[in-house]
Short mmCIF file of C-alpha atoms in Angstrom, two decimals:
data_model
loop_
_atom_site.label_atom_id
_atom_site.label_comp_id
_atom_site.label_asym_id
_atom_site.label_seq_id
_atom_site.Cartn_x
_atom_site.Cartn_y
_atom_site.Cartn_z
CA MET A 640 10.46 11.50 19.46
CA SER A 641 11.61 12.98 16.16
CA GLY A 642 11.19 11.25 12.82
CA ILE A 643 8.34 9.45 11.08
CA ASP A 644 6.58 6.28 12.18
CA ILE A 645 5.47 4.27 9.17
CA MET A 646 2.70 2.05 10.50
CA LEU A 647 1.76 -0.74 8.12
CA PRO A 648 -1.34 -2.81 8.97
CA HIS A 649 -1.27 -5.98 6.87
CA TYR A 650 -3.89 -8.43 5.66
CA GLY A 651 -3.73 -9.96 2.23
CA ASP A 652 -1.16 -10.34 -0.52
CA ILE A 653 2.34 -11.05 0.80
CA SER A 654 4.07 -10.00 -2.42
CA TYR A 655 2.48 -6.55 -2.23
CA LEU A 656 3.54 -6.27 1.40
CA LYS A 657 7.15 -7.07 0.55
CA THR A 658 7.06 -4.45 -2.21
CA ALA A 659 5.76 -1.90 0.29
CA VAL A 660 8.50 -2.75 2.80
CA ARG A 661 11.25 -2.57 0.19
CA SER A 662 9.97 0.86 -0.87
CA VAL A 663 10.39 2.09 2.69
CA ILE A 664 13.91 0.69 2.93
CA ALA A 665 14.78 2.55 -0.32
CA GLN A 666 13.99 6.00 1.13
CA ASP A 667 16.61 8.68 0.50
CA ASP A 668 16.03 9.97 4.05
CA GLY A 669 16.61 7.33 6.69
CA ASN A 670 14.82 9.08 9.57
CA TRP A 671 11.95 6.59 9.75
CA HIS A 672 10.80 3.58 11.73
CA LEU A 673 8.57 0.89 10.19
CA THR A 674 6.10 -1.18 12.22
CA VAL A 675 4.20 -3.95 10.43
CA ILE A 676 1.13 -5.31 12.23
CA ASP A 677 0.07 -8.57 10.62
CA ASP A 678 -3.65 -9.26 11.07
CA SER A 679 -3.69 -12.45 9.00
CA VAL A 680 -2.87 -14.77 11.95
CA THR A 681 -1.70 -17.52 9.61
CA ASP A 682 1.67 -19.16 9.08
CA ASN A 683 2.89 -17.14 6.10
CA GLY A 684 6.65 -17.13 6.59
CA LEU A 685 6.74 -13.40 7.23
CA PRO A 686 8.54 -13.51 10.62
CA GLU A 687 11.49 -15.24 8.98
CA TRP A 688 11.47 -12.86 6.03
CA PHE A 689 11.54 -9.81 8.28
CA ASP A 690 14.35 -11.33 10.35
CA SER A 691 16.37 -11.73 7.15
CA LEU A 692 16.19 -7.98 6.49
CA ARG A 693 18.42 -7.29 9.50
CA ASP A 694 17.25 -3.68 9.84
CA ASP A 695 16.77 -2.33 13.36
CA ARG A 696 14.35 0.30 12.04
CA ILE A 697 11.83 -2.41 11.11
CA HIS A 698 9.57 -4.13 13.64
CA TYR A 699 7.16 -6.93 12.74
CA GLN A 700 4.40 -8.31 14.94
CA ARG A 701 1.44 -10.61 14.36
CA ASN A 702 -1.86 -10.22 16.15
CA GLU A 703 -2.92 -13.16 18.30
CA ARG A 704 -6.37 -12.95 16.75
CA ASN A 705 -7.81 -11.17 13.74
CA LEU A 706 -8.80 -7.63 14.76
CA GLY A 707 -10.35 -6.42 11.53
CA ILE A 708 -9.66 -3.20 9.65
CA ASN A 709 -10.83 -0.67 12.20
CA ALA A 710 -9.21 -2.19 15.28
CA ASN A 711 -5.93 -2.92 13.51
CA PHE A 712 -5.74 0.64 12.22
CA GLN A 713 -6.44 1.90 15.73
CA LYS A 714 -3.62 -0.28 17.02
CA CYS A 715 -1.33 1.52 14.59
CA LEU A 716 -2.24 4.87 16.14
CA ASP A 717 -1.79 3.50 19.65
CA LEU A 718 1.69 2.12 18.94
CA ALA A 719 3.09 5.19 17.17
CA GLU A 720 5.77 7.04 19.15
CA ARG A 721 7.37 9.54 16.81
CA ASP A 722 6.30 13.10 16.02
CA PHE A 723 4.65 12.12 12.74
CA LEU A 724 3.01 8.94 11.50
CA VAL A 725 1.72 7.34 8.32
CA VAL A 726 -0.77 4.46 8.21
CA MET A 727 0.44 2.99 4.94
CA GLY A 728 -1.47 0.44 2.87
CA SER A 729 0.25 -2.92 2.59
CA ASP A 730 -0.44 -2.95 -1.15
CA ASP A 731 0.94 0.56 -1.77
CA ALA A 732 4.50 1.82 -2.24
CA MET A 733 6.56 4.85 -1.40
CA LEU A 734 8.75 6.52 -3.96
CA PRO A 735 12.30 7.14 -2.64
CA ASN A 736 11.55 10.81 -1.86
CA TYR A 737 8.50 10.27 0.35
CA VAL A 738 10.10 10.72 3.79
CA SER A 739 12.32 13.60 2.65
CA THR A 740 9.32 15.37 1.08
CA ILE A 741 7.25 14.99 4.25
CA ARG A 742 10.03 16.16 6.54
CA ARG A 743 10.78 19.18 4.35
CA THR A 744 7.08 20.07 4.28
CA THR A 745 6.61 19.83 8.04
CA GLN A 746 9.62 22.08 8.56
CA ARG A 747 8.24 24.69 6.16
CA HIS A 748 4.69 24.42 7.57
CA PRO A 749 5.17 23.78 11.30
CA ASP A 750 1.48 24.42 12.09
CA ALA A 751 0.18 21.78 9.70
CA ASP A 752 -1.33 18.68 11.31
CA VAL A 753 -1.60 16.58 8.14
CA VAL A 754 0.42 16.49 4.92
CA GLN A 755 -0.97 15.31 1.59
CA ALA A 756 1.85 14.97 -0.90
CA GLY A 757 1.57 14.08 -4.57
CA VAL A 758 0.30 10.59 -5.41
CA GLU A 759 0.38 8.50 -8.56
CA VAL A 760 -1.99 5.56 -8.99
CA ILE A 761 -0.72 2.11 -9.96
CA ASP A 762 -2.51 -1.08 -11.00
CA SER A 763 -2.04 -4.66 -9.82
CA THR A 764 1.17 -4.97 -11.84
CA GLY A 765 2.68 -1.71 -10.59
CA GLN A 766 2.06 0.25 -13.79
CA VAL A 767 1.06 3.91 -13.42
CA VAL A 768 -2.56 4.34 -14.53
CA ARG A 769 -5.24 7.04 -14.58
CA PRO A 770 -8.58 5.38 -13.71
CA LEU A 771 -11.81 7.31 -14.11
CA THR A 772 -12.23 7.47 -10.32
CA ASP A 773 -8.96 9.34 -9.93
CA ARG A 774 -9.48 11.59 -12.93
CA VAL A 775 -12.80 12.69 -11.42
CA LYS A 776 -11.28 13.03 -7.96
CA ARG A 777 -8.54 15.32 -9.20
CA GLY A 778 -10.50 17.14 -11.86
CA LEU A 779 -13.65 17.94 -9.89
CA TYR A 780 -12.88 17.78 -6.19
CA ALA A 781 -9.19 18.28 -5.46
CA PRO A 782 -7.82 21.83 -5.05
CA ASP A 783 -5.13 23.28 -7.29
CA THR A 784 -1.90 21.76 -6.04
CA THR A 785 0.66 23.29 -8.37
CA THR A 786 1.98 25.10 -5.30
CA PRO A 787 1.75 24.17 -1.58
CA LYS A 788 -1.62 25.03 -0.08
CA VAL A 789 -2.72 25.13 3.57
CA MET A 790 -6.39 24.31 4.16
CA GLY A 791 -8.69 23.89 7.15
CA GLY A 792 -12.03 24.67 8.79
CA GLU A 793 -15.44 24.38 7.21
CA ASP A 794 -14.15 25.09 3.70
CA LEU A 795 -11.96 21.99 3.77
CA ALA A 796 -14.75 19.94 5.33
CA ILE A 797 -17.07 20.96 2.47
CA SER A 798 -14.43 20.07 -0.11
CA LEU A 799 -13.88 16.60 1.37
CA LEU A 800 -17.59 15.91 1.84
CA ARG A 801 -18.23 16.70 -1.81
CA GLY A 802 -15.58 14.18 -2.78
CA ASN A 803 -12.76 12.85 -0.63
CA TRP A 804 -9.78 13.66 -2.83
CA THR A 805 -7.13 12.66 -0.28
CA TYR A 806 -5.28 9.34 -0.38
CA PHE A 807 -5.35 8.08 3.18
CA PRO A 808 -2.37 5.65 3.02
CA SER A 809 -0.15 8.54 1.86
CA LEU A 810 -1.23 11.05 4.52
CA CYS A 811 1.28 11.94 7.21
CA TRP A 812 -0.26 13.01 10.52
CA ARG A 813 1.18 14.92 13.45
CA ARG A 814 0.84 12.40 16.26
CA GLU A 815 0.06 15.01 18.91
CA ALA A 816 -2.83 16.30 16.79
CA LEU A 817 -4.48 12.88 16.99
CA LYS A 818 -4.29 12.77 20.76
CA ASP A 819 -7.65 11.63 22.19
CA LEU A 820 -8.90 11.06 18.65
CA GLY A 821 -9.08 7.72 16.93
CA PHE A 822 -10.88 5.80 14.26
CA ARG A 823 -14.61 5.75 14.88
CA GLN A 824 -15.71 2.25 15.79
CA GLY A 825 -17.84 0.39 13.29
CA LEU A 826 -16.37 2.06 10.20
CA SER A 827 -14.34 0.22 7.57
CA VAL A 828 -14.64 2.36 4.44
CA VAL A 829 -14.93 6.00 5.55
CA LEU A 830 -12.85 5.74 8.73
CA ASP A 831 -10.20 8.00 7.17
CA LEU A 832 -12.67 10.74 6.28
CA ALA A 833 -14.21 10.53 9.76
CA LEU A 834 -10.79 11.01 11.35
CA MET A 835 -10.05 14.00 9.14
CA LEU A 836 -13.38 15.66 9.95
CA ASP A 837 -12.83 15.11 13.67
CA LEU A 838 -9.44 16.78 13.34
CA LEU A 839 -10.89 19.73 11.40
CA GLU A 840 -13.47 20.34 14.14
CA ARG A 841 -10.53 20.81 16.50
CA GLY A 842 -9.00 23.41 14.22
CA GLY A 843 -6.54 21.11 12.47
CA GLN A 844 -4.90 22.10 9.20
CA LEU A 845 -3.94 20.14 6.09
CA VAL A 846 -1.11 21.19 3.78
CA VAL A 847 -1.14 19.90 0.21
CA VAL A 848 2.12 19.80 -1.74
CA PRO A 849 2.59 18.85 -5.42
CA ASP A 850 5.70 16.68 -5.05
CA VAL A 851 4.83 13.17 -6.27
CA CYS A 852 6.29 10.68 -3.79
CA PHE A 853 3.72 7.92 -3.18
CA GLN A 854 2.11 5.14 -5.22
CA TYR A 855 -1.49 4.20 -4.40
CA ARG A 856 -2.56 0.84 -5.78
CA ARG A 857 -6.04 0.26 -7.22
CA HIS A 858 -6.99 -3.35 -7.91
CA ASP A 859 -10.07 -5.54 -7.72
CA ALA A 860 -8.88 -7.38 -4.60
CA SER A 861 -8.63 -4.23 -2.48
CA VAL A 862 -10.90 -3.77 0.53
CA SER A 863 -12.71 -0.79 -0.99
CA SER A 864 -13.35 -2.64 -4.27
CA SER A 865 -14.72 -5.77 -2.61
CA LEU A 866 -17.01 -3.83 -0.31
CA ALA A 867 -18.28 -1.74 -3.21
CA SER A 868 -19.19 -4.88 -5.17
CA LEU A 869 -21.31 -6.10 -2.26
CA GLY A 870 -23.05 -2.80 -1.71
CA ARG A 871 -21.99 -2.66 1.95
CA ARG A 872 -19.72 0.25 1.20
CA PHE A 873 -22.67 2.45 0.32
CA THR A 874 -24.73 1.40 3.31
CA GLU A 875 -21.90 2.56 5.55
CA GLU A 876 -21.37 5.75 3.58
CA ARG A 877 -25.05 6.71 3.56
CA ASP A 878 -25.43 6.31 7.33
CA PHE A 879 -22.15 8.13 7.90
CA PHE A 880 -22.97 11.15 5.74
CA LEU A 881 -26.40 11.66 7.26
CA GLU A 882 -24.92 11.44 10.77
CA VAL A 883 -22.19 13.92 9.81
CA ALA A 884 -24.81 16.33 8.44
CA GLU A 885 -26.52 16.50 11.81
CA ARG A 886 -23.17 16.92 13.54
CA MET A 887 -22.12 19.74 11.22
CA ASP A 888 -25.42 21.52 11.87
CA ARG A 889 -24.86 21.27 15.63
CA ILE A 890 -21.49 23.03 15.42
CA GLY A 891 -22.78 25.71 13.03
CA TRP A 892 -21.13 24.41 9.86
CA HIS A 893 -24.37 24.51 7.87
CA ARG A 894 -22.74 24.58 4.42
CA ALA A 895 -20.77 21.48 5.35
CA ALA A 896 -23.99 19.85 6.57
CA LYS A 897 -25.57 20.48 3.20
CA ALA A 898 -22.57 18.94 1.42
CA ALA A 899 -22.77 15.90 3.68
CA ARG A 900 -26.45 15.35 2.92
CA ARG A 901 -25.80 15.57 -0.79
CA HIS A 902 -22.62 13.38 -0.72
CA LEU A 903 -22.48 13.77 -4.48
CA SER A 904 -19.37 11.77 -5.32
CA SER A 905 -20.58 8.80 -3.28
CA ARG A 906 -23.97 8.90 -5.02
CA LEU A 907 -22.32 9.11 -8.44
CA HIS A 908 -20.13 6.12 -7.60
CA ALA A 909 -23.19 4.05 -6.70
CA LEU A 910 -24.98 5.22 -9.84
CA LEU A 911 -22.08 4.06 -12.02
CA LEU A 912 -22.22 0.58 -10.48
CA LEU A 913 -26.00 0.26 -10.68
CA PRO A 914 -26.30 -0.88 -14.34
CA GLY A 915 -23.86 -3.72 -13.72
CA ALA A 916 -25.85 -4.93 -10.71
CA VAL A 917 -29.08 -4.79 -12.70
CA THR A 918 -27.77 -6.62 -15.77
CA SER A 919 -26.19 -9.34 -13.61
CA ARG A 920 -29.49 -9.70 -11.73
CA GLN A 921 -28.02 -8.97 -8.31
CA ALA A 922 -31.30 -7.64 -6.95
CA ALA A 923 -30.12 -6.99 -3.39
CA SER A 924 -27.04 -5.07 -4.53
CA ALA A 925 -29.06 -3.13 -7.09
CA LYS A 926 -31.55 -2.11 -4.41
CA LEU A 927 -28.79 -0.91 -2.10
CA LEU A 928 -27.09 1.04 -4.88
CA ALA A 929 -30.34 2.66 -5.99
CA ARG A 930 -31.20 3.61 -2.43
CA HIS A 931 -27.82 5.25 -2.02
CA ALA A 932 -27.90 7.05 -5.37
CA PHE A 933 -31.43 8.42 -5.10
CA GLY A 934 -32.20 8.26 -1.35
CA THR A 935 -33.16 11.03 1.03
CA THR A 936 -30.93 13.96 1.89
CA LYS A 937 -32.99 14.86 4.94
CA PRO A 938 -31.53 14.64 8.47
CA VAL A 939 -31.94 11.37 10.33
CA ARG A 940 -34.48 11.68 13.14
CA LYS A 941 -33.97 9.41 16.11
#
Protein backbone atom coordinates (compact mmCIF):
# COMPACT_ATOMS: atom_id res chain seq x y z
CA MET A 1 0.00 0.00 0.00
CA SER A 2 1.49 3.33 -1.03
CA GLY A 3 2.04 6.22 1.35
CA ILE A 4 3.53 6.58 4.82
CA ASP A 5 2.30 5.03 8.05
CA ILE A 6 3.00 7.33 10.97
CA MET A 7 2.94 5.04 14.00
CA LEU A 8 2.79 6.92 17.27
CA PRO A 9 3.23 4.89 20.49
CA HIS A 10 2.06 7.03 23.41
CA TYR A 11 2.77 7.07 27.13
CA GLY A 12 3.10 10.29 29.04
CA ASP A 13 2.26 13.94 28.50
CA ILE A 14 -1.06 14.44 26.70
CA SER A 15 -0.26 18.01 25.64
CA TYR A 16 2.88 16.84 23.84
CA LEU A 17 0.87 14.10 22.14
CA LYS A 18 -1.70 16.59 20.88
CA THR A 19 1.11 18.79 19.53
CA ALA A 20 2.56 15.78 17.71
CA VAL A 21 -0.82 14.89 16.18
CA ARG A 22 -1.49 18.46 15.07
CA SER A 23 1.93 18.54 13.40
CA VAL A 24 0.98 15.50 11.35
CA ILE A 25 -2.35 17.02 10.33
CA ALA A 26 -0.46 20.15 9.16
CA GLN A 27 1.63 18.24 6.58
CA ASP A 28 1.80 19.81 3.12
CA ASP A 29 1.57 16.30 1.61
CA GLY A 30 -1.54 14.44 2.70
CA ASN A 31 -0.42 10.94 1.70
CA TRP A 32 -0.12 9.64 5.27
CA HIS A 33 -2.03 7.59 7.81
CA LEU A 34 -1.59 8.12 11.56
CA THR A 35 -2.05 5.34 14.12
CA VAL A 36 -1.78 6.25 17.81
CA ILE A 37 -1.30 3.35 20.23
CA ASP A 38 -1.96 4.53 23.76
CA ASP A 39 -0.09 2.46 26.36
CA SER A 40 -1.21 4.52 29.35
CA VAL A 41 -4.40 2.46 29.98
CA THR A 42 -5.95 5.28 32.00
CA ASP A 43 -9.01 7.44 31.44
CA ASN A 44 -7.37 10.48 29.87
CA GLY A 45 -10.07 11.79 27.56
CA LEU A 46 -8.07 10.98 24.45
CA PRO A 47 -10.71 8.83 22.69
CA GLU A 48 -13.11 11.78 22.71
CA TRP A 49 -10.41 14.19 21.57
CA PHE A 50 -9.47 12.00 18.62
CA ASP A 51 -13.13 11.59 17.68
CA SER A 52 -13.44 15.38 17.58
CA LEU A 53 -10.72 15.59 14.91
CA ARG A 54 -13.00 13.92 12.36
CA ASP A 55 -10.11 12.79 10.16
CA ASP A 56 -10.37 9.36 8.55
CA ARG A 57 -6.57 9.21 8.23
CA ILE A 58 -6.20 9.07 12.01
CA HIS A 59 -6.79 5.92 14.07
CA TYR A 60 -6.55 5.82 17.87
CA GLN A 61 -6.45 2.70 20.02
CA ARG A 62 -5.67 2.02 23.66
CA ASN A 63 -3.94 -1.12 24.86
CA GLU A 64 -5.94 -3.28 27.25
CA ARG A 65 -2.86 -3.53 29.46
CA ASN A 66 0.42 -1.67 29.62
CA LEU A 67 2.88 -3.30 27.20
CA GLY A 68 5.98 -1.26 27.93
CA ILE A 69 8.29 0.47 25.47
CA ASN A 70 9.61 -2.51 23.57
CA ALA A 71 6.34 -4.37 23.08
CA ASN A 72 4.40 -1.23 22.17
CA PHE A 73 7.01 -0.27 19.59
CA GLN A 74 6.85 -3.79 18.18
CA LYS A 75 3.08 -3.46 17.93
CA CYS A 76 3.65 -0.39 15.78
CA LEU A 77 5.72 -2.44 13.34
CA ASP A 78 3.14 -5.23 13.30
CA LEU A 79 0.24 -2.89 12.52
CA ALA A 80 1.94 -0.90 9.74
CA GLU A 81 0.49 -1.56 6.28
CA ARG A 82 1.93 1.07 3.95
CA ASP A 83 5.17 0.99 1.99
CA PHE A 84 7.00 3.20 4.49
CA LEU A 85 6.61 3.78 8.21
CA VAL A 86 7.77 6.11 10.96
CA VAL A 87 7.68 5.28 14.68
CA MET A 88 7.29 8.83 15.90
CA GLY A 89 7.82 9.98 19.48
CA SER A 90 4.68 11.27 21.17
CA ASP A 91 6.64 14.26 22.47
CA ASP A 92 8.15 15.17 19.08
CA ALA A 93 6.74 17.15 16.15
CA MET A 94 6.91 17.12 12.39
CA LEU A 95 7.52 20.28 10.43
CA PRO A 96 5.00 20.70 7.57
CA ASN A 97 7.47 19.38 4.96
CA TYR A 98 8.28 16.06 6.63
CA VAL A 99 6.10 13.74 4.54
CA SER A 100 6.87 15.55 1.28
CA THR A 101 10.61 15.41 2.02
CA ILE A 102 10.48 11.68 2.76
CA ARG A 103 8.42 10.85 -0.31
CA ARG A 104 10.68 12.91 -2.57
CA THR A 105 13.75 11.19 -1.10
CA THR A 106 12.39 7.67 -1.53
CA GLN A 107 11.57 8.43 -5.16
CA ARG A 108 15.09 9.71 -5.82
CA HIS A 109 16.73 6.85 -3.89
CA PRO A 110 14.50 3.82 -4.55
CA ASP A 111 17.04 1.36 -3.09
CA ALA A 112 17.24 3.08 0.29
CA ASP A 113 15.67 1.20 3.19
CA VAL A 114 15.83 4.03 5.74
CA VAL A 115 15.72 7.81 5.40
CA GLN A 116 17.26 10.20 7.92
CA ALA A 117 16.16 13.73 7.13
CA GLY A 118 17.29 16.91 8.86
CA VAL A 119 16.30 17.33 12.51
CA GLU A 120 16.22 20.31 14.85
CA VAL A 121 16.15 19.81 18.62
CA ILE A 122 13.54 21.53 20.79
CA ASP A 123 13.17 21.86 24.56
CA SER A 124 10.16 21.30 26.79
CA THR A 125 8.63 24.60 25.64
CA GLY A 126 9.15 23.94 21.94
CA GLN A 127 12.07 26.33 21.53
CA VAL A 128 14.87 25.26 19.17
CA VAL A 129 18.01 24.54 21.21
CA ARG A 130 21.51 23.13 20.67
CA PRO A 131 22.36 20.95 23.70
CA LEU A 132 25.89 19.66 24.17
CA THR A 133 24.73 16.11 23.39
CA ASP A 134 23.56 17.13 19.94
CA ARG A 135 26.52 19.37 19.21
CA VAL A 136 28.81 16.41 19.91
CA LYS A 137 26.60 14.03 17.95
CA ARG A 138 26.70 16.23 14.87
CA GLY A 139 30.22 17.53 15.22
CA LEU A 140 32.04 14.27 15.96
CA TYR A 141 29.92 11.37 14.77
CA ALA A 142 27.46 12.39 12.06
CA PRO A 143 28.59 12.40 8.40
CA ASP A 144 28.61 15.51 6.24
CA THR A 145 24.99 16.02 5.25
CA THR A 146 25.18 19.14 3.12
CA THR A 147 24.17 16.90 0.21
CA PRO A 148 22.25 13.59 0.19
CA LYS A 149 24.43 10.63 1.12
CA VAL A 150 23.75 6.89 0.82
CA MET A 151 25.46 4.74 3.45
CA GLY A 152 25.52 1.07 4.41
CA GLY A 153 27.58 -1.99 5.35
CA GLU A 154 30.32 -2.16 7.93
CA ASP A 155 31.32 1.49 7.47
CA LEU A 156 27.90 2.68 8.58
CA ALA A 157 27.86 0.17 11.44
CA ILE A 158 31.20 1.54 12.67
CA SER A 159 29.92 5.11 12.43
CA LEU A 160 26.79 4.32 14.47
CA LEU A 161 28.66 2.24 17.05
CA ARG A 162 31.06 5.11 17.68
CA GLY A 163 28.11 7.38 18.33
CA ASN A 164 24.52 6.89 17.21
CA TRP A 165 23.92 10.16 15.37
CA THR A 166 20.49 9.21 14.00
CA TYR A 167 17.22 10.41 15.54
CA PHE A 168 15.04 7.32 15.71
CA PRO A 169 11.60 9.03 15.91
CA SER A 170 12.38 10.86 12.65
CA LEU A 171 13.59 7.82 10.69
CA CYS A 172 11.38 6.54 7.90
CA TRP A 173 11.74 2.82 7.18
CA ARG A 174 10.78 0.75 4.16
CA ARG A 175 8.30 -1.69 5.66
CA GLU A 176 9.37 -4.59 3.44
CA ALA A 177 12.98 -4.16 4.62
CA LEU A 178 11.87 -4.83 8.19
CA LYS A 179 10.15 -8.08 7.28
CA ASP A 180 11.10 -10.80 9.77
CA LEU A 181 13.02 -8.21 11.79
CA GLY A 182 11.75 -6.52 14.90
CA PHE A 183 12.84 -4.85 18.08
CA ARG A 184 15.06 -7.12 20.14
CA GLN A 185 13.25 -8.16 23.28
CA GLY A 186 14.53 -6.80 26.56
CA LEU A 187 15.83 -3.52 25.14
CA SER A 188 14.39 -0.12 26.01
CA VAL A 189 17.19 2.35 25.26
CA VAL A 190 19.20 0.95 22.34
CA LEU A 191 16.36 -0.88 20.58
CA ASP A 192 16.62 1.56 17.65
CA LEU A 193 20.35 0.99 17.16
CA ALA A 194 19.84 -2.77 17.40
CA LEU A 195 17.20 -2.64 14.66
CA MET A 196 19.47 -0.57 12.42
CA LEU A 197 22.41 -2.95 12.87
CA ASP A 198 20.19 -5.94 12.10
CA LEU A 199 19.10 -4.21 8.91
CA LEU A 200 22.69 -3.40 7.91
CA GLU A 201 23.68 -7.05 8.29
CA ARG A 202 21.05 -7.82 5.65
CA GLY A 203 22.57 -5.29 3.28
CA GLY A 204 20.20 -2.43 4.06
CA GLN A 205 21.04 1.14 3.11
CA LEU A 206 20.43 4.48 4.82
CA VAL A 207 20.13 7.75 2.91
CA VAL A 208 20.79 10.99 4.77
CA VAL A 209 19.34 14.23 3.42
CA PRO A 210 19.92 17.77 4.76
CA ASP A 211 16.34 19.05 4.56
CA VAL A 212 15.22 19.99 8.08
CA CYS A 213 11.70 18.67 8.58
CA PHE A 214 11.45 17.15 12.08
CA GLN A 215 11.62 18.42 15.67
CA TYR A 216 13.11 16.10 18.29
CA ARG A 217 12.29 17.07 21.85
CA ARG A 218 14.84 16.78 24.67
CA HIS A 219 13.51 17.23 28.19
CA ASP A 220 14.13 15.80 31.64
CA ALA A 221 10.93 13.74 31.65
CA SER A 222 11.86 11.74 28.55
CA VAL A 223 12.45 8.00 28.80
CA SER A 224 16.13 8.28 27.89
CA SER A 225 16.74 11.01 30.48
CA SER A 226 15.03 9.15 33.32
CA LEU A 227 16.84 5.92 32.59
CA ALA A 228 20.16 7.73 32.39
CA SER A 229 19.61 9.27 35.83
CA LEU A 230 19.09 5.82 37.32
CA GLY A 231 22.10 4.28 35.63
CA ARG A 232 19.99 1.53 34.04
CA ARG A 233 20.59 3.01 30.63
CA PHE A 234 24.29 2.26 30.84
CA THR A 235 23.81 -1.25 32.14
CA GLU A 236 21.72 -2.01 29.06
CA GLU A 237 24.16 -0.27 26.74
CA ARG A 238 27.23 -2.03 28.14
CA ASP A 239 25.70 -5.50 27.78
CA PHE A 240 24.42 -4.63 24.32
CA PHE A 241 27.71 -3.33 22.95
CA LEU A 242 29.72 -6.30 24.19
CA GLU A 243 27.17 -8.70 22.67
CA VAL A 244 27.27 -6.77 19.38
CA ALA A 245 31.08 -6.96 19.35
CA GLU A 246 30.97 -10.74 19.41
CA ARG A 247 28.28 -10.75 16.73
CA MET A 248 30.29 -8.43 14.48
CA ASP A 249 33.34 -10.66 14.85
CA ARG A 250 31.29 -13.71 13.83
CA ILE A 251 30.21 -12.10 10.55
CA GLY A 252 33.71 -10.79 9.78
CA TRP A 253 33.08 -7.13 10.58
CA HIS A 254 36.11 -6.88 12.86
CA ARG A 255 36.46 -3.08 12.68
CA ALA A 256 32.84 -2.75 13.73
CA ALA A 257 33.48 -5.20 16.58
CA LYS A 258 36.30 -3.00 17.81
CA ALA A 259 34.05 0.07 17.68
CA ALA A 260 31.37 -1.78 19.64
CA ARG A 261 33.81 -2.77 22.38
CA ARG A 262 35.01 0.79 22.71
CA HIS A 263 31.48 2.37 22.55
CA LEU A 264 33.16 5.72 23.05
CA SER A 265 30.17 8.05 23.00
CA SER A 266 28.31 5.92 25.54
CA ARG A 267 31.34 5.88 27.84
CA LEU A 268 31.75 9.65 27.53
CA HIS A 269 28.09 10.15 28.39
CA ALA A 270 28.48 8.09 31.57
CA LEU A 271 31.68 9.96 32.44
CA LEU A 272 29.89 13.31 32.17
CA LEU A 273 27.19 12.15 34.60
CA LEU A 274 29.61 10.60 37.09
CA PRO A 275 30.58 13.78 39.02
CA GLY A 276 26.92 14.58 39.67
CA ALA A 277 26.28 11.09 41.05
CA VAL A 278 29.34 11.35 43.29
CA THR A 279 28.56 14.80 44.69
CA SER A 280 24.93 13.83 45.37
CA ARG A 281 26.16 10.67 47.12
CA GLN A 282 24.25 8.28 44.89
CA ALA A 283 26.72 5.46 45.44
CA ALA A 284 24.89 2.81 43.40
CA SER A 285 24.49 5.10 40.38
CA ALA A 286 28.09 6.27 40.66
CA LYS A 287 29.31 2.68 40.67
CA LEU A 288 27.27 1.83 37.59
CA LEU A 289 28.47 4.91 35.74
CA ALA A 290 32.11 4.27 36.63
CA ARG A 291 31.84 0.65 35.55
CA HIS A 292 30.43 1.73 32.21
CA ALA A 293 32.96 4.51 31.65
CA PHE A 294 36.07 2.53 32.57
CA GLY A 295 34.97 -1.11 32.25
CA THR A 296 36.38 -3.88 30.09
CA THR A 297 36.35 -3.83 26.30
CA LYS A 298 37.06 -7.54 26.08
CA PRO A 299 34.52 -9.97 24.56
CA VAL A 300 32.00 -11.55 26.90
CA ARG A 301 32.76 -15.23 27.47
CA LYS A 302 29.80 -17.45 28.24
